[in-house]
């Protein structure tokens, strides 16, 4: 078993999707890549763009990965990279959009259901377990009777775009804290205490 972390940012390929709510996981990886001072490059063995490095100076080794497949088939690239780098599911972090938590909110969890998220469902199937970590980035609920699939394939609203850099930074902080201090400590920081 390796100490390396595999951090997978979920999204859809192509410029037409880059600003969509569904691509917030890949936006978080761009924030992490900026902190690491590196660039993504195509990985020969998996359909993904990857960046290898350290999450912070002296920190653990990490492989940041953006699958080059559509969201619903994120499992193949995730599983291929985990095998290639010898990374166990407990060190796989999926960063993804989450409808069930408000915009501007970050939550973390290990395992559990996929909540109708087909990208997570495909990763669970490909890894053969649901026991991998998730950094859930809140994108809010669709307004009125709008279909959830239509909502996540839209760009963030102009008011949300002003807050988006802060949300991406917070989610990047959550990934780093997860690797540095573990899930319980990260949840304590990012999950507000219930009154």
mmCIF file of C-alpha atoms in Angstrom:
data_model
loop_
_atom_site.group_PDB
_atom_site.id
_atom_site.type_symbol
_atom_site.label_atom_id
_atom_site.label_comp_id
_atom_site.label_asym_id
_atom_site.label_seq_id
_atom_site.Cartn_x
_atom_site.Cartn_y
_atom_site.Cartn_z
ATOM 1 C CA UNK A 1 0.000 0.000 0.000
ATOM 2 C CA UNK A 2 1.229 3.460 -0.903
ATOM 3 C CA UNK A 3 0.860 6.753 0.961
ATOM 4 C CA UNK A 4 -0.050 8.435 -2.325
ATOM 5 C CA UNK A 5 -3.477 10.031 -2.669
ATOM 6 C CA UNK A 6 -5.566 9.890 -5.831
ATOM 7 C CA UNK A 7 -7.780 12.975 -6.047
ATOM 8 C CA UNK A 8 -10.320 12.730 -8.874
ATOM 9 C CA UNK A 9 -12.245 15.808 -9.988
ATOM 10 C CA UNK A 10 -15.496 14.815 -11.633
ATOM 11 C CA UNK A 11 -16.874 16.622 -14.657
ATOM 12 C CA UNK A 12 -17.479 16.432 -18.385
ATOM 13 C CA UNK A 13 -14.809 16.999 -21.056
ATOM 14 C CA UNK A 14 -14.789 19.952 -23.421
ATOM 15 C CA UNK A 15 -15.015 23.735 -23.170
ATOM 16 C CA UNK A 16 -18.825 23.774 -23.465
ATOM 17 C CA UNK A 17 -19.049 22.075 -20.044
ATOM 18 C CA UNK A 18 -16.163 23.790 -18.257
ATOM 19 C CA UNK A 19 -18.302 26.347 -16.375
ATOM 20 C CA UNK A 20 -21.167 23.950 -15.510
ATOM 21 C CA UNK A 21 -22.118 23.127 -11.929
ATOM 22 C CA UNK A 22 -21.434 19.485 -12.826
ATOM 23 C CA UNK A 23 -17.763 20.399 -13.424
ATOM 24 C CA UNK A 24 -17.099 21.952 -10.031
ATOM 25 C CA UNK A 25 -14.938 18.928 -9.081
ATOM 26 C CA UNK A 26 -12.574 19.678 -11.944
ATOM 27 C CA UNK A 27 -12.551 23.379 -10.990
ATOM 28 C CA UNK A 28 -11.376 22.365 -7.494
ATOM 29 C CA UNK A 29 -8.562 20.315 -9.045
ATOM 30 C CA UNK A 30 -7.499 23.366 -11.057
ATOM 31 C CA UNK A 31 -7.271 25.276 -7.751
ATOM 32 C CA UNK A 32 -5.135 22.483 -6.252
ATOM 33 C CA UNK A 33 -2.922 22.359 -9.366
ATOM 34 C CA UNK A 34 -2.369 26.100 -9.063
ATOM 35 C CA UNK A 35 -1.249 25.651 -5.434
ATOM 36 C CA UNK A 36 1.078 22.818 -6.488
ATOM 37 C CA UNK A 37 2.505 24.914 -9.320
ATOM 38 C CA UNK A 38 1.938 22.200 -11.909
ATOM 39 C CA UNK A 39 0.065 21.433 -15.102
ATOM 40 C CA UNK A 40 -2.131 18.524 -16.110
ATOM 41 C CA UNK A 41 -0.868 16.178 -18.817
ATOM 42 C CA UNK A 42 -2.469 13.199 -20.538
ATOM 43 C CA UNK A 43 -1.833 9.867 -18.798
ATOM 44 C CA UNK A 44 -0.880 7.080 -21.207
ATOM 45 C CA UNK A 45 -2.594 4.251 -19.315
ATOM 46 C CA UNK A 46 -5.892 5.918 -18.364
ATOM 47 C CA UNK A 47 -8.242 8.291 -20.107
ATOM 48 C CA UNK A 48 -7.413 11.150 -17.775
ATOM 49 C CA UNK A 49 -5.321 14.281 -17.453
ATOM 50 C CA UNK A 50 -3.076 13.963 -14.404
ATOM 51 C CA UNK A 51 -0.718 16.020 -12.300
ATOM 52 C CA UNK A 52 1.690 14.290 -9.926
ATOM 53 C CA UNK A 53 3.248 16.166 -7.038
ATOM 54 C CA UNK A 54 2.930 16.995 -3.363
ATOM 55 C CA UNK A 55 -0.243 18.526 -1.933
ATOM 56 C CA UNK A 56 1.919 21.017 -0.042
ATOM 57 C CA UNK A 57 5.646 21.422 0.607
ATOM 58 C CA UNK A 58 6.729 18.311 2.474
ATOM 59 C CA UNK A 59 3.211 16.888 2.178
ATOM 60 C CA UNK A 60 2.126 13.521 0.842
ATOM 61 C CA UNK A 61 2.457 12.551 -2.779
ATOM 62 C CA UNK A 62 -0.740 13.069 -4.754
ATOM 63 C CA UNK A 63 -2.057 12.321 -8.193
ATOM 64 C CA UNK A 64 -4.665 14.842 -9.278
ATOM 65 C CA UNK A 65 -6.834 13.401 -12.050
ATOM 66 C CA UNK A 66 -9.468 14.815 -14.361
ATOM 67 C CA UNK A 67 -11.117 11.984 -16.322
ATOM 68 C CA UNK A 68 -11.350 12.768 -20.030
ATOM 69 C CA UNK A 69 -14.550 10.725 -20.200
ATOM 70 C CA UNK A 70 -18.073 11.907 -19.535
ATOM 71 C CA UNK A 71 -19.135 12.094 -15.894
ATOM 72 C CA UNK A 72 -21.249 8.920 -16.022
ATOM 73 C CA UNK A 73 -18.207 6.807 -16.969
ATOM 74 C CA UNK A 74 -15.667 8.220 -14.495
ATOM 75 C CA UNK A 75 -15.063 4.790 -12.957
ATOM 76 C CA UNK A 76 -12.776 3.386 -15.660
ATOM 77 C CA UNK A 77 -10.155 6.158 -15.457
ATOM 78 C CA UNK A 78 -10.386 6.229 -11.636
ATOM 79 C CA UNK A 79 -9.912 2.471 -11.304
ATOM 80 C CA UNK A 80 -7.088 2.407 -13.894
ATOM 81 C CA UNK A 81 -5.171 5.149 -12.078
ATOM 82 C CA UNK A 82 -5.691 3.531 -8.662
ATOM 83 C CA UNK A 83 -4.248 0.258 -10.014
ATOM 84 C CA UNK A 84 -1.410 1.995 -11.876
ATOM 85 C CA UNK A 85 -0.235 3.898 -8.790
ATOM 86 C CA UNK A 86 -1.079 1.135 -6.276
ATOM 87 C CA UNK A 87 -3.585 3.306 -4.393
ATOM 88 C CA UNK A 88 -6.167 1.671 -2.129
ATOM 89 C CA UNK A 89 -9.793 2.981 -2.137
ATOM 90 C CA UNK A 90 -9.229 4.584 1.302
ATOM 91 C CA UNK A 91 -6.791 6.992 -0.387
ATOM 92 C CA UNK A 92 -9.076 7.793 -3.331
ATOM 93 C CA UNK A 93 -10.879 11.142 -3.038
ATOM 94 C CA UNK A 94 -13.709 11.974 -5.444
ATOM 95 C CA UNK A 95 -14.409 15.715 -5.620
ATOM 96 C CA UNK A 96 -17.893 16.286 -7.015
ATOM 97 C CA UNK A 97 -20.960 18.494 -7.255
ATOM 98 C CA UNK A 98 -23.694 17.836 -4.700
ATOM 99 C CA UNK A 99 -27.329 18.908 -5.127
ATOM 100 C CA UNK A 100 -28.320 17.926 -1.587
ATOM 101 C CA UNK A 101 -26.245 20.591 0.149
ATOM 102 C CA UNK A 102 -26.532 24.362 -0.344
ATOM 103 C CA UNK A 103 -24.313 26.306 -2.718
ATOM 104 C CA UNK A 104 -21.145 27.558 -1.032
ATOM 105 C CA UNK A 105 -20.974 24.529 1.288
ATOM 106 C CA UNK A 106 -18.373 21.753 1.452
ATOM 107 C CA UNK A 107 -18.966 18.396 3.139
ATOM 108 C CA UNK A 108 -16.809 15.282 3.429
ATOM 109 C CA UNK A 109 -17.658 11.648 3.868
ATOM 110 C CA UNK A 110 -16.369 8.118 3.479
ATOM 111 C CA UNK A 111 -18.522 5.668 1.554
ATOM 112 C CA UNK A 112 -22.293 5.676 1.706
ATOM 113 C CA UNK A 113 -24.766 6.030 -1.124
ATOM 114 C CA UNK A 114 -24.296 7.926 -4.345
ATOM 115 C CA UNK A 115 -27.486 10.007 -4.035
ATOM 116 C CA UNK A 116 -28.360 9.528 -7.688
ATOM 117 C CA UNK A 117 -24.926 10.781 -8.808
ATOM 118 C CA UNK A 118 -24.030 8.602 -11.790
ATOM 119 C CA UNK A 119 -20.346 9.556 -11.710
ATOM 120 C CA UNK A 120 -20.047 8.247 -8.136
ATOM 121 C CA UNK A 121 -22.095 5.160 -8.994
ATOM 122 C CA UNK A 122 -19.668 4.339 -11.815
ATOM 123 C CA UNK A 123 -16.626 4.843 -9.550
ATOM 124 C CA UNK A 124 -18.145 2.575 -6.875
ATOM 125 C CA UNK A 125 -18.769 -0.103 -9.496
ATOM 126 C CA UNK A 126 -15.267 0.176 -11.008
ATOM 127 C CA UNK A 127 -13.478 0.162 -7.631
ATOM 128 C CA UNK A 128 -15.714 -2.635 -6.351
ATOM 129 C CA UNK A 129 -16.476 -0.650 -3.180
ATOM 130 C CA UNK A 130 -18.219 2.489 -1.966
ATOM 131 C CA UNK A 131 -15.529 2.973 0.685
ATOM 132 C CA UNK A 132 -13.613 5.850 -0.859
ATOM 133 C CA UNK A 133 -13.604 9.459 0.286
ATOM 134 C CA UNK A 134 -15.812 12.175 -1.147
ATOM 135 C CA UNK A 135 -15.439 15.935 -1.026
ATOM 136 C CA UNK A 136 -18.962 17.126 -1.784
ATOM 137 C CA UNK A 137 -19.192 20.645 -3.183
ATOM 138 C CA UNK A 138 -22.657 22.139 -2.770
ATOM 139 C CA UNK A 139 -24.285 23.494 -5.909
ATOM 140 C CA UNK A 140 -27.789 23.867 -4.443
ATOM 141 C CA UNK A 141 -31.148 22.600 -5.662
ATOM 142 C CA UNK A 142 -32.712 23.429 -9.026
ATOM 143 C CA UNK A 143 -35.276 26.242 -8.894
ATOM 144 C CA UNK A 144 -38.978 25.431 -9.241
ATOM 145 C CA UNK A 145 -39.603 22.290 -11.243
ATOM 146 C CA UNK A 146 -36.376 22.385 -13.249
ATOM 147 C CA UNK A 147 -34.944 18.936 -13.894
ATOM 148 C CA UNK A 148 -31.826 18.201 -11.823
ATOM 149 C CA UNK A 149 -29.918 17.007 -14.917
ATOM 150 C CA UNK A 150 -30.626 20.307 -16.702
ATOM 151 C CA UNK A 151 -29.638 22.290 -13.617
ATOM 152 C CA UNK A 152 -26.193 20.686 -13.180
ATOM 153 C CA UNK A 153 -25.427 21.158 -16.885
ATOM 154 C CA UNK A 154 -25.881 24.926 -16.548
ATOM 155 C CA UNK A 155 -23.194 27.410 -15.606
ATOM 156 C CA UNK A 156 -23.264 29.013 -12.185
ATOM 157 C CA UNK A 157 -25.478 32.115 -11.906
ATOM 158 C CA UNK A 158 -23.739 35.504 -11.976
ATOM 159 C CA UNK A 159 -24.266 35.999 -8.220
ATOM 160 C CA UNK A 160 -22.782 32.534 -7.560
ATOM 161 C CA UNK A 161 -19.785 33.258 -9.800
ATOM 162 C CA UNK A 162 -18.722 36.017 -7.376
ATOM 163 C CA UNK A 163 -18.585 33.467 -4.532
ATOM 164 C CA UNK A 164 -17.223 30.577 -6.611
ATOM 165 C CA UNK A 165 -13.474 31.280 -6.113
ATOM 166 C CA UNK A 166 -13.979 31.141 -2.339
ATOM 167 C CA UNK A 167 -15.922 27.874 -2.611
ATOM 168 C CA UNK A 168 -13.207 26.308 -4.797
ATOM 169 C CA UNK A 169 -10.539 27.408 -2.306
ATOM 170 C CA UNK A 170 -12.522 25.959 0.582
ATOM 171 C CA UNK A 171 -12.940 22.620 -1.225
ATOM 172 C CA UNK A 172 -9.196 22.575 -2.042
ATOM 173 C CA UNK A 173 -8.495 23.241 1.662
ATOM 174 C CA UNK A 174 -10.786 20.311 2.508
ATOM 175 C CA UNK A 175 -8.806 17.946 0.240
ATOM 176 C CA UNK A 176 -5.530 19.043 1.845
ATOM 177 C CA UNK A 177 -6.895 18.736 5.384
ATOM 178 C CA UNK A 178 -8.304 15.286 4.620
ATOM 179 C CA UNK A 179 -4.831 14.107 3.584
ATOM 180 C CA UNK A 180 -3.067 15.895 6.439
ATOM 181 C CA UNK A 181 -5.361 15.379 9.436
ATOM 182 C CA UNK A 182 -7.826 12.653 8.443
ATOM 183 C CA UNK A 183 -11.561 12.544 7.841
ATOM 184 C CA UNK A 184 -12.797 13.192 11.392
ATOM 185 C CA UNK A 185 -10.732 16.374 11.808
ATOM 186 C CA UNK A 186 -11.719 17.636 8.356
ATOM 187 C CA UNK A 187 -15.398 16.979 9.056
ATOM 188 C CA UNK A 188 -15.103 18.847 12.348
ATOM 189 C CA UNK A 189 -13.768 21.896 10.515
ATOM 190 C CA UNK A 190 -16.074 21.860 7.486
ATOM 191 C CA UNK A 191 -19.316 20.639 9.047
ATOM 192 C CA UNK A 192 -20.966 23.253 11.243
ATOM 193 C CA UNK A 193 -22.055 22.146 14.692
ATOM 194 C CA UNK A 194 -25.787 21.547 14.933
ATOM 195 C CA UNK A 195 -27.535 23.957 17.281
#
